N, CA and C atoms as an extended XYZ file, in Angstrom:
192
Properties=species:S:1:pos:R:3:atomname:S:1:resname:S:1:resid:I:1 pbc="F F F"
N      -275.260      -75.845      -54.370 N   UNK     1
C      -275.687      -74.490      -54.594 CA  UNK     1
C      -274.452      -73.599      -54.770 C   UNK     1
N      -274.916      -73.076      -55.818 N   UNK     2
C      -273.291      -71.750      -56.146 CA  UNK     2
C      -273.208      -70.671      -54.571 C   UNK     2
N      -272.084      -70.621      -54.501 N   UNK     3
C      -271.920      -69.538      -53.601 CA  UNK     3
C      -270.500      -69.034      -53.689 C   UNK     3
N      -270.411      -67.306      -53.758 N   UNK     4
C      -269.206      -66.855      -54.910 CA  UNK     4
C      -268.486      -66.364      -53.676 C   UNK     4
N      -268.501      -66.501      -52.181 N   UNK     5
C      -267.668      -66.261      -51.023 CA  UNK     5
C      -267.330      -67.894      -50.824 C   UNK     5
N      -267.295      -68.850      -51.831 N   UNK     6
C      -266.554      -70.121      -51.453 CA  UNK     6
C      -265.545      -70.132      -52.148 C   UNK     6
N      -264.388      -70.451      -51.203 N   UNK     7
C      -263.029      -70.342      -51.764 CA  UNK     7
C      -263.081      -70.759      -53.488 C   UNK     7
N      -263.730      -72.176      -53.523 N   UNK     8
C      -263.082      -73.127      -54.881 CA  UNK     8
C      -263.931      -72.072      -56.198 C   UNK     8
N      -264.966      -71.569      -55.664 N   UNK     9
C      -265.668      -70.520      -56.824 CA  UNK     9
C      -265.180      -69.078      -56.568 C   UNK     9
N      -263.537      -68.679      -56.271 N   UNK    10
C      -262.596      -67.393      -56.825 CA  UNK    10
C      -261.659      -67.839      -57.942 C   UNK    10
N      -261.614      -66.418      -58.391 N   UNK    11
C      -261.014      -66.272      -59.500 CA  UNK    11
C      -259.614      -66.316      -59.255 C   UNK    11
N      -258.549      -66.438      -59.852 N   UNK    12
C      -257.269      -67.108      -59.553 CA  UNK    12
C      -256.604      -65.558      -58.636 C   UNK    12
N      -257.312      -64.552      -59.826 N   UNK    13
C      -256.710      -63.147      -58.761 CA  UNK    13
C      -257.317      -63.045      -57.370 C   UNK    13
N      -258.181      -63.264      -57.212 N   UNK    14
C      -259.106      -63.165      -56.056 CA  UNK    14
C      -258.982      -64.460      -54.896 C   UNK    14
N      -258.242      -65.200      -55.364 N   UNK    15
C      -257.421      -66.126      -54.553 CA  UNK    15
C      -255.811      -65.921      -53.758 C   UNK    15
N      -255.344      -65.422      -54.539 N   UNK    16
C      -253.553      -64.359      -54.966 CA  UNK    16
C      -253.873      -63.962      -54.078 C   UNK    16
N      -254.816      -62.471      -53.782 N   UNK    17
C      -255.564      -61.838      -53.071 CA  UNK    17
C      -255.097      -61.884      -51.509 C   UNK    17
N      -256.185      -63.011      -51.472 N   UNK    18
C      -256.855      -63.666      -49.996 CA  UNK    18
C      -255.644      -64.034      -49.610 C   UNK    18
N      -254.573      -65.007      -50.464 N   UNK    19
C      -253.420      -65.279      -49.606 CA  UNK    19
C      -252.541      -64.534      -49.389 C   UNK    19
N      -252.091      -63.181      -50.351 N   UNK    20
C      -251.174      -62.377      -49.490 CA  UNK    20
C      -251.673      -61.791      -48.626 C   UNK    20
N      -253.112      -61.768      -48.292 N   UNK    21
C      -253.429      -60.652      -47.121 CA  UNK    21
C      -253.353      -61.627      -45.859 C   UNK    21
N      -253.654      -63.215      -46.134 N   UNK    22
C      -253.390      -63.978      -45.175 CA  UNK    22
C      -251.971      -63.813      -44.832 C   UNK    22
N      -251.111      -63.955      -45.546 N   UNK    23
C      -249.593      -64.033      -45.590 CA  UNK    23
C      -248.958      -63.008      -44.816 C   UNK    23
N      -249.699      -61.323      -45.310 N   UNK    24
C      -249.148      -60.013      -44.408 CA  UNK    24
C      -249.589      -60.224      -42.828 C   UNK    24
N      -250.871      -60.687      -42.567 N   UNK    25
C      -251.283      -60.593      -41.440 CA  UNK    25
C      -250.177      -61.550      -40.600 C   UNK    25
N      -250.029      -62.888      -40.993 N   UNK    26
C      -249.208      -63.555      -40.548 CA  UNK    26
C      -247.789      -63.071      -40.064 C   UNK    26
N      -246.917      -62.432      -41.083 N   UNK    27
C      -246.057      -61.766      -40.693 CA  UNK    27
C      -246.178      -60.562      -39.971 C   UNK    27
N      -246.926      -59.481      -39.740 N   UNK    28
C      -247.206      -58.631      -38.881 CA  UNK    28
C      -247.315      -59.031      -37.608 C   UNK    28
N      -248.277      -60.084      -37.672 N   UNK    29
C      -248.354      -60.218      -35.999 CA  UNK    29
C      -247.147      -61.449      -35.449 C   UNK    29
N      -245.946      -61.807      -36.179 N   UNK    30
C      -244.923      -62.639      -35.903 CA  UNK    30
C      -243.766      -61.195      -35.320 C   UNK    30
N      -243.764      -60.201      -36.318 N   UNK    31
C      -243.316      -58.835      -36.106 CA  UNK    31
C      -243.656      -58.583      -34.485 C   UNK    31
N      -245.041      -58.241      -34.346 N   UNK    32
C      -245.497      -57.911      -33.229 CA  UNK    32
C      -245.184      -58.276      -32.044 C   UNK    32
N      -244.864      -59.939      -31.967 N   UNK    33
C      -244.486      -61.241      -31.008 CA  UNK    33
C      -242.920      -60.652      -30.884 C   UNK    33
N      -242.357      -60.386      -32.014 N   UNK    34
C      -240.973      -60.447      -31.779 CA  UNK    34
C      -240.853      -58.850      -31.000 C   UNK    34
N      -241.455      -58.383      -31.080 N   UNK    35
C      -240.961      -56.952      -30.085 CA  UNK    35
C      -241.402      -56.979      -29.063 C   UNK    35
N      -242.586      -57.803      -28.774 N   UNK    36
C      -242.765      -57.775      -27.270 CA  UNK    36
C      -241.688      -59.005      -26.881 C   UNK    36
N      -241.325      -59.668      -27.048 N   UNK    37
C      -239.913      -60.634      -27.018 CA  UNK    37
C      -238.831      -60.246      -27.058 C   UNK    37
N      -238.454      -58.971      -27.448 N   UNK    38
C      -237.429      -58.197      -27.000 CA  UNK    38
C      -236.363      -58.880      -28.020 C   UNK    38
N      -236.599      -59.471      -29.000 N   UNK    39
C      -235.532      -60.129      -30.161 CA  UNK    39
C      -234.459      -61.464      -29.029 C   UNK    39
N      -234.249      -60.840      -28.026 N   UNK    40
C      -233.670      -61.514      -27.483 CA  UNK    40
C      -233.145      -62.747      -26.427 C   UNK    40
N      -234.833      -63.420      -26.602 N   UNK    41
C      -234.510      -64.179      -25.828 CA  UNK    41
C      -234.868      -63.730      -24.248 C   UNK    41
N      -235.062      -63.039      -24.177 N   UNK    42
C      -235.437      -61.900      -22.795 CA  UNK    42
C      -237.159      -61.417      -22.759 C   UNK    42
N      -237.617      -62.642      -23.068 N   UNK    43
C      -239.329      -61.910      -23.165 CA  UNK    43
C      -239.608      -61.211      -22.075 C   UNK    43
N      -240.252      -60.015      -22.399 N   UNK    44
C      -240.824      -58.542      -21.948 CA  UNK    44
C      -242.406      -59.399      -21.757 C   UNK    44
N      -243.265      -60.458      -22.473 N   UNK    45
C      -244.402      -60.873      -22.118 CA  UNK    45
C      -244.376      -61.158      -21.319 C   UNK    45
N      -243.712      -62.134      -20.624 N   UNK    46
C      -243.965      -62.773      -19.437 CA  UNK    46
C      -243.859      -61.686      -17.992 C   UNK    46
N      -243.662      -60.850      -18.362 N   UNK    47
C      -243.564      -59.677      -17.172 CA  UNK    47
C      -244.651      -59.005      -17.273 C   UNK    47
N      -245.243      -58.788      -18.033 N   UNK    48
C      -246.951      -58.087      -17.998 CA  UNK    48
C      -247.729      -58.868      -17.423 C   UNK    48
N      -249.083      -57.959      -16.639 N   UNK    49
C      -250.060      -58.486      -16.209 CA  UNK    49
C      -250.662      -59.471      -17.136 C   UNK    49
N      -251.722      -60.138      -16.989 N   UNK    50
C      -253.102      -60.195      -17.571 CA  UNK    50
C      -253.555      -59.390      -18.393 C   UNK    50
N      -254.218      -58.372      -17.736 N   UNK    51
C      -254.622      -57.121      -18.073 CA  UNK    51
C      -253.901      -56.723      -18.955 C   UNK    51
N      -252.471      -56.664      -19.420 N   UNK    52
C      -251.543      -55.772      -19.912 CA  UNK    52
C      -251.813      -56.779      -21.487 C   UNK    52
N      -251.471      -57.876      -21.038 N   UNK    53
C      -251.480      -58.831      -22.030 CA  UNK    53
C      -252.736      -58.905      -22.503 C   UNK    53
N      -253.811      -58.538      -22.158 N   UNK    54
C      -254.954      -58.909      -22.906 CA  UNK    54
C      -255.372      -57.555      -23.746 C   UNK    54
N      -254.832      -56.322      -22.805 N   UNK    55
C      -254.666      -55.087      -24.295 CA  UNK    55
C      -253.949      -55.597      -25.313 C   UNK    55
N      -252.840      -56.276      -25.316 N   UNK    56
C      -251.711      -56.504      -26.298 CA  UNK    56
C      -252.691      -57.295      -27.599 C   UNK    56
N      -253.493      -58.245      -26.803 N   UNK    57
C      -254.284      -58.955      -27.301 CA  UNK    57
C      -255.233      -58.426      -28.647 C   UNK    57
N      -256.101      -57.098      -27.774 N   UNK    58
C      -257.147      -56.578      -28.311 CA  UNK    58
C      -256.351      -55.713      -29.672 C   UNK    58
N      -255.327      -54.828      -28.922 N   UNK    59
C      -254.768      -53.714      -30.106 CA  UNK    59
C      -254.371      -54.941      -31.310 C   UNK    59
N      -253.526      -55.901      -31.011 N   UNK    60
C      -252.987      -57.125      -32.212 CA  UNK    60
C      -254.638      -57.079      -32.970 C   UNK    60
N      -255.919      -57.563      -32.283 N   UNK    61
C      -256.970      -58.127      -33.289 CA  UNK    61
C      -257.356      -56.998      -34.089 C   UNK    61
N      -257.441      -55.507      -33.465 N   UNK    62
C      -257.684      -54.358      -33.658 CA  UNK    62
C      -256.998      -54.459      -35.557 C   UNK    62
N      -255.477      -54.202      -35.074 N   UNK    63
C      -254.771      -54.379      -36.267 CA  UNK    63
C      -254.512      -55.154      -37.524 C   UNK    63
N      -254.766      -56.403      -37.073 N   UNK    64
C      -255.234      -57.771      -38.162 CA  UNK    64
C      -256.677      -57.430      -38.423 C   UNK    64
């Protein structure tokens, strides 16, 4: 059965598409990782609650 939300039935632009927005999201939230990581090797995550970390969580899905 045709169905035009299945990947193999997009159009080559509408494929382009889907993967740079896959691609931005990917890098945004690698961005995101790296500042709560403090660039340096010195993760700032591991010092938050639960709680703290599971906002970090929600605002990241919020944003993707």
């Amino acid at each position: 059965m045709y169905n035009v939300n299945n990947p193999s039935n997009w159009s080559w632009s509408k494929a382009f598409a889907e993967m740079e927005k896959t691609v931005s999201k990917a890098e945004l939230e690698q961005q995101i990782m790296n500042h709560l990581s403090n660039y340096s090797g010195n993760p700032k995550w591991t010092e938050l609650t639960k709680d703290q970390q599971e906002d970090h969580y929600t605002i990241l899905t919020e944003l993707l």
